[in-house]
Coordinates of C-alpha atoms in Angstrom, one line a residue:
X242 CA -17.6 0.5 5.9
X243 CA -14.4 -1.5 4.4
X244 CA -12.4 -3.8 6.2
X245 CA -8.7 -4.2 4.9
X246 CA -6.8 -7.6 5.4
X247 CA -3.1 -7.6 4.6
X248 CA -0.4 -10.6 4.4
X249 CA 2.7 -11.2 2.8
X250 CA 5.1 -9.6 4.8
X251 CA 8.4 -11.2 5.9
X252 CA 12.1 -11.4 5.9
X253 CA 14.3 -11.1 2.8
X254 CA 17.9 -10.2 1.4
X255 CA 18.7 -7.5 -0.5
X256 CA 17.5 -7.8 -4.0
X257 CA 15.0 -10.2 -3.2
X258 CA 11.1 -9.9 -3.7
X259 CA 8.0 -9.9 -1.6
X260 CA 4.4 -9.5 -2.6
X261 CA 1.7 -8.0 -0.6
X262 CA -1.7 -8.4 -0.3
X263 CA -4.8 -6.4 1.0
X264 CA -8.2 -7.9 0.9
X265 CA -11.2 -5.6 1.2
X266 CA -14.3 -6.2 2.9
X267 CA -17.1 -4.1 2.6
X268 CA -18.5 -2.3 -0.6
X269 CA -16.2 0.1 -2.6
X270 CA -17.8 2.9 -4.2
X271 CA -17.1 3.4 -7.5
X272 CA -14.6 7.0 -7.2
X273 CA -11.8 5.0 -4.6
X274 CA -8.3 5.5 -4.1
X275 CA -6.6 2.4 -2.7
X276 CA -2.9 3.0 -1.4
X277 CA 0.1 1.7 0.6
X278 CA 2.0 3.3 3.0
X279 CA 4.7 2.1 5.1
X280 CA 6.5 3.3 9.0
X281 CA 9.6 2.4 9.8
X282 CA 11.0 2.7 13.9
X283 CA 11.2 6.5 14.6
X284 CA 9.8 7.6 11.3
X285 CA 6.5 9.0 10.0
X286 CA 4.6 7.2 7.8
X287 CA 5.2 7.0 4.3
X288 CA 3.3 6.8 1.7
X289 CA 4.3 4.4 -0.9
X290 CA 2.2 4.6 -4.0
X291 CA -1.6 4.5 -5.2
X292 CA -3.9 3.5 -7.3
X293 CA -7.4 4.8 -8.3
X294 CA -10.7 3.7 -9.6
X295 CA -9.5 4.2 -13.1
X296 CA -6.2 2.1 -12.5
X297 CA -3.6 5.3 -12.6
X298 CA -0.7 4.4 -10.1
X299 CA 1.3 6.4 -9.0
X300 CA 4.5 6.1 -6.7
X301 CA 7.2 7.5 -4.2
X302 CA 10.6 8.5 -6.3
X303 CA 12.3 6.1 -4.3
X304 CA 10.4 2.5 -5.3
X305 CA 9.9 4.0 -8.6
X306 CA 10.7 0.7 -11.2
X307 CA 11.1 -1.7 -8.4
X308 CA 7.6 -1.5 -6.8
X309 CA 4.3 -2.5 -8.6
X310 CA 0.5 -1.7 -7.4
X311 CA -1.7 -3.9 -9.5
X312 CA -5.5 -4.6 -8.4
X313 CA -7.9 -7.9 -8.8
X314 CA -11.3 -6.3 -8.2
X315 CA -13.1 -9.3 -8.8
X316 CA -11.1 -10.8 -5.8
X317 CA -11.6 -7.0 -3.8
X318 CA -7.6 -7.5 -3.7
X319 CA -4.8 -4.7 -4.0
X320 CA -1.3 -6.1 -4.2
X321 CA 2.1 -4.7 -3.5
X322 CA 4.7 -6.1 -5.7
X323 CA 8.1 -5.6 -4.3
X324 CA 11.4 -6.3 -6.1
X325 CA 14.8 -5.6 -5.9
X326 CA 14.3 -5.0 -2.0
X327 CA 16.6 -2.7 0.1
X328 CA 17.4 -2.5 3.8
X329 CA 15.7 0.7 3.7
X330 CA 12.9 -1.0 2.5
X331 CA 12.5 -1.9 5.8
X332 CA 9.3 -1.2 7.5
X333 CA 5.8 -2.1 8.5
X334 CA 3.3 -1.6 5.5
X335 CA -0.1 -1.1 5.7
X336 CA -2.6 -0.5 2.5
X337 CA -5.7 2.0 3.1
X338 CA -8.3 3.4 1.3
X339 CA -11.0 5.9 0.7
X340 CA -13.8 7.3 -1.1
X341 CA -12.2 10.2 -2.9
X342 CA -9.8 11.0 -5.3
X343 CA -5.6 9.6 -4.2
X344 CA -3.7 12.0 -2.4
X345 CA -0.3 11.3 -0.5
X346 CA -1.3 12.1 3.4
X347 CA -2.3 9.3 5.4
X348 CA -4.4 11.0 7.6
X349 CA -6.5 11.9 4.6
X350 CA -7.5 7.8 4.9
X351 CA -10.6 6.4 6.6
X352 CA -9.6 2.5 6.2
X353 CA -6.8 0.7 7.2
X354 CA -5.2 -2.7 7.6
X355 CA -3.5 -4.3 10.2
X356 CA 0.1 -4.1 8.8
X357 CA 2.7 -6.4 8.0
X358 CA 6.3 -6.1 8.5
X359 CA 9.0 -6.3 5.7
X360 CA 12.9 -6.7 7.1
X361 CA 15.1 -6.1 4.7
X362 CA 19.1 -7.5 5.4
X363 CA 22.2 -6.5 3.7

């Protein structure tokens, strides 16, 4: 069993920066795929981007160059670097993981975190 703990949401302008964090409880095995997804009102959820037990990251077109996974594993923490924010940027984001190789579908994810919001204003 993991347990995912996520802060570092909040309120920005446009072209500003946020950086989340996801803290995992638990043991990881060593094949993982660690990922974050977002939902904003009235939408499905998204997936953002991933990253694996070998470090390969991926991402959505769309926060391609402005959005950074990075990893501490001696901390068990998966971070969400966010710059040059838009107002569709705007959503609640939540990181989840599981013991198999990254794909895109959320429902494919055993753990999750709480969420956080991220409001982006013009």
């Amino acid at each position: 069993q993991v347990q995912l703990v996520e802060s570092g949401g909040g309120s920005v302008q446009a072209g500003g920066s946020l950086r989340l964090s996801c803290i995992a409880f638990g043991n990881m095995y060593s094949t993982y795929c660690m990922a974050w997804f977002r939902q904003a009102p009235g939408k499905e959820r998204e997936w953002v981007g991933s990253i694996d037990s070998e470090g390969r990251t991926t991402y959505v077109d769309s926060v391609k160059g402005r959005f950074t996974i990075s990893e501490d594993n001696a901390k068990n923490t998966l971070y969400l670097q966010m710059n040059s924010l838009k107002p569709e940027d705007t959503a609640m984001y939540y990181c989840a993981a599981r013991y198999r190789s990254c794909v895109k579908e959320w429902y494919n994810f055993a753990y999750w975190s709480q969420g956080t919001q991220v409001t982006v204003s013009s």
